[in-house]
């Protein structure tokens, strides 16, 4: 039994939306992040994962062969998590990562220019179309980058690096003030 109550604190709860000319940074809700570990030999099963989740408000992000993130804005209760894990069991193991990862959105006509300062990923729409995702460095911080729109991206980062990444993204967008 613990001697003190655990207190939940948002990793970036004090951060306000950061707006510059053509670029906006926003902390996304700390909802759910599930890491699906399947077999690389099964190929791309993201469509099957989406179908299994049905109308639930979750997005599926490719991580690596046999691995996907399932993200959503709403936290899952223990019962909901058990249900999702049972639903996804045919595809792989579910590892709940919500407590350890934070999502940051960067949008606007200059979002690509800002991110290009910190990553080696070719962010052109033809090379990195909407829906594509990859693990990459953003500056010196490892993150998972997803293109969610023509000028919109989501960066998923380990919780302990979230504030540093936020500050780095603000510094990279400073020229657009």
Short mmCIF file of N, CA and C in Angstrom, two decimals:
data_model
loop_
_atom_site.label_atom_id
_atom_site.label_comp_id
_atom_site.label_asym_id
_atom_site.label_seq_id
_atom_site.Cartn_x
_atom_site.Cartn_y
_atom_site.Cartn_z
N UNK A 1 0.85 -1.18 0.00
CA UNK A 1 0.00 0.00 0.00
C UNK A 1 0.89 1.24 0.00
N UNK A 2 0.53 2.22 -0.79
CA UNK A 2 1.36 3.42 -0.87
C UNK A 2 1.09 4.35 0.32
N UNK A 3 2.11 5.13 0.65
CA UNK A 3 2.04 6.03 1.80
C UNK A 3 1.44 7.39 1.46
N UNK A 4 1.32 7.67 0.17
CA UNK A 4 0.77 8.96 -0.25
C UNK A 4 -0.06 8.75 -1.50
N UNK A 5 -1.07 9.60 -1.72
CA UNK A 5 -1.91 9.44 -2.91
C UNK A 5 -1.16 9.89 -4.17
N UNK A 6 -1.34 9.15 -5.25
CA UNK A 6 -0.74 9.53 -6.51
C UNK A 6 -1.53 10.69 -7.11
N UNK A 7 -0.83 11.66 -7.62
CA UNK A 7 -1.46 12.83 -8.23
C UNK A 7 -1.18 12.83 -9.72
N UNK A 8 -2.22 12.87 -10.53
CA UNK A 8 -2.05 12.95 -11.97
C UNK A 8 -1.76 14.40 -12.34
N UNK A 9 -0.72 14.61 -13.12
CA UNK A 9 -0.41 15.94 -13.65
C UNK A 9 -0.18 15.81 -15.14
N UNK A 10 -0.79 16.68 -15.90
CA UNK A 10 -0.59 16.70 -17.33
C UNK A 10 0.84 17.12 -17.64
N UNK A 11 1.47 16.45 -18.58
CA UNK A 11 2.86 16.75 -18.92
C UNK A 11 3.01 18.18 -19.46
N UNK A 12 2.04 18.64 -20.23
CA UNK A 12 2.11 19.98 -20.82
C UNK A 12 0.86 20.79 -20.48
N UNK A 13 0.26 20.50 -19.34
CA UNK A 13 -0.99 21.14 -18.96
C UNK A 13 -0.95 22.65 -18.90
N UNK A 14 0.20 23.22 -18.58
CA UNK A 14 0.30 24.67 -18.48
C UNK A 14 0.59 25.36 -19.80
N UNK A 15 0.80 24.61 -20.86
CA UNK A 15 1.15 25.20 -22.15
C UNK A 15 -0.10 25.68 -22.88
N UNK A 16 -0.06 26.92 -23.30
CA UNK A 16 -1.15 27.50 -24.08
C UNK A 16 -0.87 27.27 -25.56
N UNK A 17 -1.90 27.37 -26.37
CA UNK A 17 -1.72 27.27 -27.81
C UNK A 17 -0.73 28.34 -28.23
N UNK A 18 0.25 27.95 -29.03
CA UNK A 18 1.27 28.87 -29.52
C UNK A 18 0.99 29.17 -30.99
N UNK A 19 0.67 30.44 -31.28
CA UNK A 19 0.34 30.85 -32.65
C UNK A 19 1.41 31.78 -33.19
N UNK A 20 1.86 31.48 -34.35
CA UNK A 20 2.78 32.34 -35.12
C UNK A 20 2.18 32.47 -36.51
N UNK A 21 2.78 33.25 -37.35
CA UNK A 21 2.28 33.41 -38.71
C UNK A 21 2.40 32.09 -39.45
N UNK A 22 1.27 31.47 -39.75
CA UNK A 22 1.27 30.24 -40.53
C UNK A 22 1.65 28.97 -39.78
N UNK A 23 1.72 29.04 -38.45
CA UNK A 23 2.02 27.83 -37.69
C UNK A 23 1.42 27.92 -36.29
N UNK A 24 0.75 26.85 -35.88
CA UNK A 24 0.13 26.79 -34.56
C UNK A 24 0.56 25.48 -33.89
N UNK A 25 0.99 25.60 -32.64
CA UNK A 25 1.31 24.43 -31.82
C UNK A 25 0.20 24.27 -30.80
N UNK A 26 -0.24 23.02 -30.61
CA UNK A 26 -1.31 22.76 -29.66
C UNK A 26 -1.06 21.42 -28.98
N UNK A 27 -1.25 21.41 -27.68
CA UNK A 27 -1.17 20.16 -26.93
C UNK A 27 -2.47 19.40 -27.16
N UNK A 28 -2.36 18.17 -27.62
CA UNK A 28 -3.56 17.35 -27.83
C UNK A 28 -3.96 16.68 -26.51
N UNK A 29 -5.21 16.32 -26.37
CA UNK A 29 -5.65 15.69 -25.12
C UNK A 29 -4.85 14.44 -24.81
N UNK A 30 -4.53 14.26 -23.54
CA UNK A 30 -3.82 13.05 -23.11
C UNK A 30 -4.85 11.95 -22.94
N UNK A 31 -5.32 11.45 -24.06
CA UNK A 31 -6.34 10.41 -24.07
C UNK A 31 -5.73 9.04 -23.94
N UNK A 32 -5.75 8.28 -25.02
CA UNK A 32 -5.17 6.94 -24.95
C UNK A 32 -4.13 6.76 -26.05
N UNK A 33 -3.11 6.02 -25.72
CA UNK A 33 -2.08 5.60 -26.67
C UNK A 33 -1.84 4.12 -26.40
N UNK A 34 -2.15 3.31 -27.38
CA UNK A 34 -1.94 1.87 -27.27
C UNK A 34 -0.91 1.45 -28.30
N UNK A 35 0.03 0.62 -27.91
CA UNK A 35 1.05 0.10 -28.81
C UNK A 35 0.65 -1.33 -29.14
N UNK A 36 0.40 -1.60 -30.41
CA UNK A 36 0.01 -2.93 -30.86
C UNK A 36 1.26 -3.62 -31.38
N UNK A 37 1.56 -4.77 -30.82
CA UNK A 37 2.73 -5.56 -31.22
C UNK A 37 2.24 -6.83 -31.89
N UNK A 38 2.34 -6.85 -33.22
CA UNK A 38 1.92 -8.01 -33.99
C UNK A 38 3.13 -8.71 -34.56
N UNK A 39 2.88 -9.49 -35.60
CA UNK A 39 3.97 -10.18 -36.29
C UNK A 39 4.30 -9.40 -37.55
N UNK A 40 5.58 -9.13 -37.77
CA UNK A 40 5.99 -8.42 -38.97
C UNK A 40 5.58 -9.19 -40.22
N UNK A 41 5.52 -10.50 -40.10
CA UNK A 41 5.17 -11.34 -41.26
C UNK A 41 3.70 -11.19 -41.67
N UNK A 42 2.87 -10.60 -40.80
CA UNK A 42 1.46 -10.42 -41.14
C UNK A 42 1.23 -9.26 -42.10
N UNK A 43 2.26 -8.46 -42.34
CA UNK A 43 2.11 -7.32 -43.24
C UNK A 43 1.33 -6.19 -42.59
N UNK A 44 0.75 -5.32 -43.43
CA UNK A 44 0.01 -4.17 -42.94
C UNK A 44 -1.39 -4.59 -42.52
N UNK A 45 -1.62 -4.63 -41.22
CA UNK A 45 -2.94 -5.02 -40.71
C UNK A 45 -3.70 -3.82 -40.15
N UNK A 46 -3.25 -2.60 -40.51
CA UNK A 46 -3.89 -1.40 -39.97
C UNK A 46 -5.38 -1.34 -40.32
N UNK A 47 -5.74 -1.76 -41.54
CA UNK A 47 -7.16 -1.75 -41.92
C UNK A 47 -7.96 -2.71 -41.04
N UNK A 48 -7.38 -3.86 -40.72
CA UNK A 48 -8.05 -4.83 -39.87
C UNK A 48 -8.20 -4.28 -38.45
N UNK A 49 -7.18 -3.56 -37.98
CA UNK A 49 -7.25 -2.95 -36.65
C UNK A 49 -8.37 -1.90 -36.64
N UNK A 50 -8.42 -1.06 -37.68
CA UNK A 50 -9.48 -0.05 -37.77
C UNK A 50 -10.86 -0.70 -37.79
N UNK A 51 -10.99 -1.77 -38.58
CA UNK A 51 -12.28 -2.47 -38.68
C UNK A 51 -12.67 -3.08 -37.33
N UNK A 52 -11.70 -3.64 -36.62
CA UNK A 52 -11.98 -4.25 -35.32
C UNK A 52 -12.43 -3.20 -34.31
N UNK A 53 -11.87 -2.00 -34.39
CA UNK A 53 -12.25 -0.93 -33.47
C UNK A 53 -13.60 -0.32 -33.83
N UNK A 54 -14.03 -0.52 -35.07
CA UNK A 54 -15.33 -0.02 -35.52
C UNK A 54 -15.43 1.48 -35.44
N UNK A 55 -16.50 1.96 -34.85
CA UNK A 55 -16.77 3.40 -34.83
C UNK A 55 -16.09 4.12 -33.67
N UNK A 56 -15.27 3.42 -32.89
CA UNK A 56 -14.59 4.08 -31.79
C UNK A 56 -13.65 5.15 -32.35
N UNK A 57 -13.52 6.25 -31.64
CA UNK A 57 -12.73 7.40 -32.11
C UNK A 57 -11.24 7.19 -31.84
N UNK A 58 -10.63 6.31 -32.63
CA UNK A 58 -9.20 6.06 -32.51
C UNK A 58 -8.56 6.14 -33.88
N UNK A 59 -7.33 6.61 -33.92
CA UNK A 59 -6.56 6.63 -35.15
C UNK A 59 -5.47 5.58 -35.05
N UNK A 60 -5.14 4.96 -36.16
CA UNK A 60 -4.12 3.92 -36.20
C UNK A 60 -2.91 4.48 -36.92
N UNK A 61 -1.74 4.39 -36.27
CA UNK A 61 -0.50 4.94 -36.80
C UNK A 61 0.54 3.83 -36.94
N UNK A 62 1.13 3.70 -38.11
CA UNK A 62 2.21 2.73 -38.33
C UNK A 62 3.44 3.14 -37.53
N UNK A 63 4.10 2.18 -36.89
CA UNK A 63 5.32 2.43 -36.13
C UNK A 63 6.50 1.75 -36.81
N UNK A 64 6.38 0.45 -37.02
CA UNK A 64 7.44 -0.37 -37.62
C UNK A 64 6.76 -1.65 -38.09
N UNK A 65 7.46 -2.48 -38.87
CA UNK A 65 6.82 -3.73 -39.28
C UNK A 65 6.29 -4.50 -38.07
N UNK A 66 4.99 -4.77 -38.10
CA UNK A 66 4.34 -5.49 -37.01
C UNK A 66 3.98 -4.64 -35.80
N UNK A 67 4.10 -3.31 -35.92
CA UNK A 67 3.80 -2.43 -34.78
C UNK A 67 2.97 -1.23 -35.22
N UNK A 68 1.98 -0.89 -34.40
CA UNK A 68 1.13 0.26 -34.66
C UNK A 68 0.81 0.95 -33.34
N UNK A 69 0.56 2.24 -33.42
CA UNK A 69 -0.01 2.98 -32.29
C UNK A 69 -1.49 3.18 -32.60
N UNK A 70 -2.32 3.02 -31.59
CA UNK A 70 -3.72 3.39 -31.67
C UNK A 70 -3.89 4.54 -30.71
N UNK A 71 -4.29 5.70 -31.22
CA UNK A 71 -4.39 6.90 -30.39
C UNK A 71 -5.81 7.45 -30.42
N UNK A 72 -6.19 8.08 -29.32
CA UNK A 72 -7.51 8.69 -29.22
C UNK A 72 -7.49 9.80 -28.19
N UNK A 73 -8.45 10.68 -28.28
CA UNK A 73 -8.53 11.83 -27.38
C UNK A 73 -9.14 11.50 -26.03
N UNK A 74 -9.81 10.35 -25.92
CA UNK A 74 -10.52 9.99 -24.70
C UNK A 74 -9.75 8.90 -23.95
N UNK A 75 -9.49 9.12 -22.66
CA UNK A 75 -8.84 8.05 -21.88
C UNK A 75 -9.74 6.82 -21.82
N UNK A 76 -9.13 5.66 -21.74
CA UNK A 76 -9.89 4.42 -21.64
C UNK A 76 -9.95 3.97 -20.18
N UNK A 77 -11.14 3.58 -19.75
CA UNK A 77 -11.27 3.00 -18.42
C UNK A 77 -10.64 1.61 -18.46
N UNK A 78 -10.47 1.01 -17.31
CA UNK A 78 -9.91 -0.34 -17.24
C UNK A 78 -10.78 -1.31 -18.03
N UNK A 79 -12.09 -1.16 -17.91
CA UNK A 79 -13.02 -2.04 -18.63
C UNK A 79 -12.91 -1.82 -20.14
N UNK A 80 -12.84 -0.54 -20.56
CA UNK A 80 -12.70 -0.24 -21.99
C UNK A 80 -11.38 -0.78 -22.54
N UNK A 81 -10.32 -0.63 -21.77
CA UNK A 81 -9.01 -1.14 -22.21
C UNK A 81 -9.05 -2.65 -22.36
N UNK A 82 -9.68 -3.34 -21.43
CA UNK A 82 -9.80 -4.80 -21.52
C UNK A 82 -10.59 -5.20 -22.76
N UNK A 83 -11.65 -4.44 -23.05
CA UNK A 83 -12.47 -4.73 -24.24
C UNK A 83 -11.67 -4.51 -25.53
N UNK A 84 -10.94 -3.39 -25.60
CA UNK A 84 -10.13 -3.11 -26.79
C UNK A 84 -9.04 -4.17 -26.94
N UNK A 85 -8.39 -4.54 -25.83
CA UNK A 85 -7.33 -5.55 -25.89
C UNK A 85 -7.90 -6.89 -26.37
N UNK A 86 -9.09 -7.25 -25.92
CA UNK A 86 -9.72 -8.50 -26.36
C UNK A 86 -10.07 -8.42 -27.85
N UNK A 87 -10.56 -7.26 -28.28
CA UNK A 87 -10.92 -7.07 -29.69
C UNK A 87 -9.69 -7.16 -30.59
N UNK A 88 -8.57 -6.63 -30.12
CA UNK A 88 -7.36 -6.60 -30.94
C UNK A 88 -6.47 -7.83 -30.73
N UNK A 89 -6.84 -8.71 -29.81
CA UNK A 89 -6.02 -9.90 -29.52
C UNK A 89 -5.68 -10.73 -30.76
N UNK A 90 -6.58 -10.88 -31.73
CA UNK A 90 -6.21 -11.67 -32.91
C UNK A 90 -5.07 -11.04 -33.73
N UNK A 91 -4.84 -9.75 -33.54
CA UNK A 91 -3.83 -9.06 -34.34
C UNK A 91 -2.50 -8.92 -33.62
N UNK A 92 -2.53 -8.95 -32.31
CA UNK A 92 -1.28 -8.80 -31.56
C UNK A 92 -1.54 -8.42 -30.11
N UNK A 93 -0.46 -8.21 -29.42
CA UNK A 93 -0.54 -7.81 -28.02
C UNK A 93 -0.72 -6.30 -27.91
N UNK A 94 -1.48 -5.88 -26.92
CA UNK A 94 -1.75 -4.47 -26.69
C UNK A 94 -0.98 -4.02 -25.46
N UNK A 95 -0.17 -2.98 -25.63
CA UNK A 95 0.57 -2.40 -24.52
C UNK A 95 0.06 -0.99 -24.32
N UNK A 96 -0.51 -0.73 -23.16
CA UNK A 96 -1.07 0.59 -22.85
C UNK A 96 0.08 1.57 -22.59
N UNK A 97 0.14 2.66 -23.36
CA UNK A 97 1.23 3.63 -23.27
C UNK A 97 0.75 5.03 -22.91
N UNK A 98 -0.54 5.17 -22.58
CA UNK A 98 -1.12 6.49 -22.36
C UNK A 98 -0.40 7.29 -21.29
N UNK A 99 0.06 6.64 -20.27
CA UNK A 99 0.74 7.32 -19.16
C UNK A 99 2.13 7.82 -19.55
N UNK A 100 2.69 7.31 -20.62
CA UNK A 100 4.08 7.62 -20.94
C UNK A 100 4.31 8.41 -22.20
N UNK A 101 3.24 8.79 -22.91
CA UNK A 101 3.41 9.50 -24.18
C UNK A 101 2.46 10.68 -24.27
N UNK A 102 2.91 11.71 -24.97
CA UNK A 102 2.16 12.96 -25.13
C UNK A 102 2.10 13.29 -26.62
N UNK A 103 0.96 13.84 -27.07
CA UNK A 103 0.80 14.22 -28.47
C UNK A 103 0.77 15.74 -28.61
N UNK A 104 1.53 16.23 -29.59
CA UNK A 104 1.57 17.67 -29.90
C UNK A 104 1.17 17.83 -31.36
N UNK A 105 0.28 18.77 -31.61
CA UNK A 105 -0.14 19.06 -32.98
C UNK A 105 0.56 20.31 -33.48
N UNK A 106 1.03 20.26 -34.72
CA UNK A 106 1.61 21.43 -35.36
C UNK A 106 0.92 21.58 -36.72
N UNK A 107 0.25 22.73 -36.91
CA UNK A 107 -0.55 22.94 -38.13
C UNK A 107 -0.26 24.32 -38.71
N UNK A 108 -0.55 24.45 -39.99
CA UNK A 108 -0.44 25.73 -40.66
C UNK A 108 0.46 25.65 -41.88
N UNK A 109 0.38 26.68 -42.69
CA UNK A 109 1.13 26.69 -43.96
C UNK A 109 2.64 26.64 -43.74
N UNK A 110 3.12 27.01 -42.56
CA UNK A 110 4.56 26.95 -42.28
C UNK A 110 4.97 25.76 -41.40
N UNK A 111 4.02 24.87 -41.11
CA UNK A 111 4.32 23.72 -40.26
C UNK A 111 5.41 22.84 -40.85
N UNK A 112 5.36 22.61 -42.15
CA UNK A 112 6.38 21.79 -42.81
C UNK A 112 7.75 22.44 -42.70
N UNK A 113 7.82 23.75 -42.89
CA UNK A 113 9.10 24.47 -42.79
C UNK A 113 9.66 24.38 -41.37
N UNK A 114 8.81 24.46 -40.38
CA UNK A 114 9.27 24.36 -38.99
C UNK A 114 9.82 22.97 -38.73
N UNK A 115 9.07 21.94 -39.09
CA UNK A 115 9.52 20.57 -38.84
C UNK A 115 10.76 20.21 -39.64
N UNK A 116 10.89 20.79 -40.83
CA UNK A 116 12.06 20.50 -41.67
C UNK A 116 13.36 20.95 -41.00
N UNK A 117 13.27 21.89 -40.08
CA UNK A 117 14.46 22.33 -39.35
C UNK A 117 14.96 21.27 -38.39
N UNK A 118 14.08 20.34 -38.00
CA UNK A 118 14.46 19.41 -36.95
C UNK A 118 14.42 17.94 -37.32
N UNK A 119 14.00 17.62 -38.53
CA UNK A 119 13.92 16.21 -38.91
C UNK A 119 14.49 15.99 -40.31
N UNK A 120 14.97 14.79 -40.54
CA UNK A 120 15.52 14.45 -41.85
C UNK A 120 14.46 13.83 -42.76
N UNK A 121 13.23 13.72 -42.29
CA UNK A 121 12.16 13.15 -43.09
C UNK A 121 11.80 14.10 -44.22
N UNK A 122 11.64 13.57 -45.43
CA UNK A 122 11.16 14.36 -46.55
C UNK A 122 9.68 14.61 -46.32
N UNK A 123 9.31 15.83 -46.00
CA UNK A 123 7.94 16.16 -45.62
C UNK A 123 7.07 16.63 -46.78
N UNK A 124 7.56 16.51 -48.01
CA UNK A 124 6.72 16.88 -49.15
C UNK A 124 5.51 15.95 -49.19
N UNK A 125 4.40 16.47 -49.68
CA UNK A 125 3.17 15.67 -49.73
C UNK A 125 3.32 14.41 -50.56
N UNK A 126 4.14 14.44 -51.59
CA UNK A 126 4.31 13.24 -52.41
C UNK A 126 5.12 12.17 -51.69
N UNK A 127 6.12 12.56 -50.92
CA UNK A 127 6.95 11.60 -50.21
C UNK A 127 6.34 11.18 -48.87
N UNK A 128 5.60 12.08 -48.24
CA UNK A 128 5.02 11.83 -46.91
C UNK A 128 3.56 12.28 -46.95
N UNK A 129 2.70 11.48 -47.61
CA UNK A 129 1.30 11.89 -47.77
C UNK A 129 0.50 11.81 -46.47
N UNK A 130 -0.70 12.37 -46.51
CA UNK A 130 -1.60 12.36 -45.36
C UNK A 130 -1.82 10.92 -44.91
N UNK A 131 -1.69 10.70 -43.61
CA UNK A 131 -1.85 9.38 -43.03
C UNK A 131 -0.54 8.66 -42.80
N UNK A 132 0.54 9.10 -43.44
CA UNK A 132 1.84 8.46 -43.22
C UNK A 132 2.38 8.80 -41.85
N UNK A 133 3.14 7.89 -41.29
CA UNK A 133 3.73 8.08 -39.98
C UNK A 133 5.10 7.42 -39.95
N UNK A 134 6.00 7.98 -39.15
CA UNK A 134 7.33 7.41 -39.00
C UNK A 134 7.93 7.84 -37.67
N UNK A 135 8.83 7.01 -37.18
CA UNK A 135 9.61 7.40 -36.01
C UNK A 135 10.82 8.18 -36.51
N UNK A 136 11.12 9.27 -35.85
CA UNK A 136 12.21 10.14 -36.30
C UNK A 136 12.72 10.98 -35.14
N UNK A 137 13.85 11.58 -35.35
CA UNK A 137 14.31 12.59 -34.41
C UNK A 137 13.69 13.93 -34.79
N UNK A 138 13.29 14.69 -33.81
CA UNK A 138 12.90 16.08 -34.01
C UNK A 138 13.91 16.84 -33.17
N UNK A 139 14.90 17.41 -33.85
CA UNK A 139 16.05 17.95 -33.14
C UNK A 139 16.81 16.78 -32.54
N UNK A 140 16.97 16.78 -31.25
CA UNK A 140 17.67 15.69 -30.58
C UNK A 140 16.72 14.74 -29.85
N UNK A 141 15.41 14.92 -30.05
CA UNK A 141 14.41 14.15 -29.32
C UNK A 141 13.72 13.15 -30.26
N UNK A 142 13.65 11.90 -29.81
CA UNK A 142 12.97 10.88 -30.58
C UNK A 142 11.46 11.07 -30.47
N UNK A 143 10.79 11.04 -31.62
CA UNK A 143 9.35 11.19 -31.63
C UNK A 143 8.74 10.35 -32.73
N UNK A 144 7.44 10.31 -32.76
CA UNK A 144 6.71 9.61 -33.80
C UNK A 144 5.87 10.65 -34.54
N UNK A 145 6.16 10.86 -35.79
CA UNK A 145 5.57 11.93 -36.59
C UNK A 145 4.52 11.35 -37.54
N UNK A 146 3.33 11.96 -37.53
CA UNK A 146 2.24 11.56 -38.42
C UNK A 146 1.73 12.78 -39.15
N UNK A 147 1.55 12.66 -40.46
CA UNK A 147 0.91 13.75 -41.21
C UNK A 147 -0.59 13.52 -41.13
N UNK A 148 -1.32 14.46 -40.53
CA UNK A 148 -2.77 14.33 -40.34
C UNK A 148 -3.57 15.18 -41.33
N UNK A 149 -2.89 16.04 -42.06
CA UNK A 149 -3.53 16.88 -43.07
C UNK A 149 -2.46 17.46 -43.97
N UNK A 150 -2.87 18.19 -45.00
CA UNK A 150 -1.89 18.76 -45.94
C UNK A 150 -0.87 19.62 -45.21
N UNK A 151 -1.32 20.39 -44.23
CA UNK A 151 -0.43 21.25 -43.43
C UNK A 151 -0.60 20.96 -41.94
N UNK A 152 -0.76 19.69 -41.60
CA UNK A 152 -1.00 19.32 -40.20
C UNK A 152 -0.23 18.05 -39.84
N UNK A 153 0.39 18.09 -38.66
CA UNK A 153 1.18 16.97 -38.18
C UNK A 153 0.88 16.74 -36.70
N UNK A 154 1.11 15.48 -36.29
CA UNK A 154 1.03 15.13 -34.89
C UNK A 154 2.38 14.52 -34.52
N UNK A 155 2.94 14.97 -33.41
CA UNK A 155 4.18 14.41 -32.90
C UNK A 155 3.86 13.72 -31.57
N UNK A 156 4.16 12.44 -31.51
CA UNK A 156 3.97 11.65 -30.31
C UNK A 156 5.34 11.48 -29.67
N UNK A 157 5.47 11.88 -28.42
CA UNK A 157 6.78 11.91 -27.77
C UNK A 157 6.67 11.31 -26.37
N UNK A 158 7.76 10.74 -25.91
CA UNK A 158 7.78 10.25 -24.54
C UNK A 158 7.52 11.41 -23.59
N UNK A 159 6.74 11.14 -22.57
CA UNK A 159 6.29 12.16 -21.63
C UNK A 159 7.44 12.98 -21.05
N UNK A 160 8.54 12.33 -20.70
CA UNK A 160 9.64 13.05 -20.06
C UNK A 160 10.35 14.01 -21.01
N UNK A 161 10.12 13.88 -22.32
CA UNK A 161 10.73 14.78 -23.29
C UNK A 161 9.74 15.80 -23.85
N UNK A 162 8.49 15.75 -23.42
CA UNK A 162 7.44 16.58 -24.01
C UNK A 162 7.71 18.07 -23.87
N UNK A 163 8.11 18.51 -22.69
CA UNK A 163 8.34 19.94 -22.49
C UNK A 163 9.53 20.42 -23.32
N UNK A 164 10.59 19.63 -23.38
CA UNK A 164 11.75 20.00 -24.20
C UNK A 164 11.37 20.09 -25.67
N UNK A 165 10.58 19.14 -26.14
CA UNK A 165 10.15 19.17 -27.54
C UNK A 165 9.28 20.39 -27.80
N UNK A 166 8.36 20.69 -26.88
CA UNK A 166 7.51 21.87 -27.05
C UNK A 166 8.37 23.14 -27.19
N UNK A 167 9.32 23.29 -26.31
CA UNK A 167 10.20 24.47 -26.36
C UNK A 167 11.01 24.49 -27.65
N UNK A 168 11.45 23.34 -28.09
CA UNK A 168 12.21 23.26 -29.33
C UNK A 168 11.33 23.65 -30.53
N UNK A 169 10.10 23.18 -30.56
CA UNK A 169 9.18 23.53 -31.65
C UNK A 169 8.87 25.03 -31.62
N UNK A 170 8.71 25.60 -30.43
CA UNK A 170 8.49 27.06 -30.36
C UNK A 170 9.71 27.82 -30.89
N UNK A 171 10.91 27.36 -30.56
CA UNK A 171 12.11 28.03 -31.05
C UNK A 171 12.24 27.89 -32.56
N UNK A 172 11.89 26.72 -33.09
CA UNK A 172 12.00 26.50 -34.53
C UNK A 172 10.95 27.33 -35.29
N UNK A 173 9.85 27.68 -34.63
CA UNK A 173 8.82 28.49 -35.29
C UNK A 173 8.96 29.99 -35.05
N UNK A 174 9.97 30.39 -34.31
CA UNK A 174 10.13 31.81 -33.93
C UNK A 174 10.29 32.73 -35.14
N UNK A 175 10.88 32.26 -36.21
CA UNK A 175 11.06 33.14 -37.37
C UNK A 175 9.75 33.57 -38.00
N UNK A 176 8.66 32.87 -37.68
CA UNK A 176 7.37 33.19 -38.27
C UNK A 176 6.52 34.10 -37.39
N UNK A 177 7.15 34.81 -36.45
CA UNK A 177 6.41 35.73 -35.56
C UNK A 177 5.87 36.92 -36.31
#
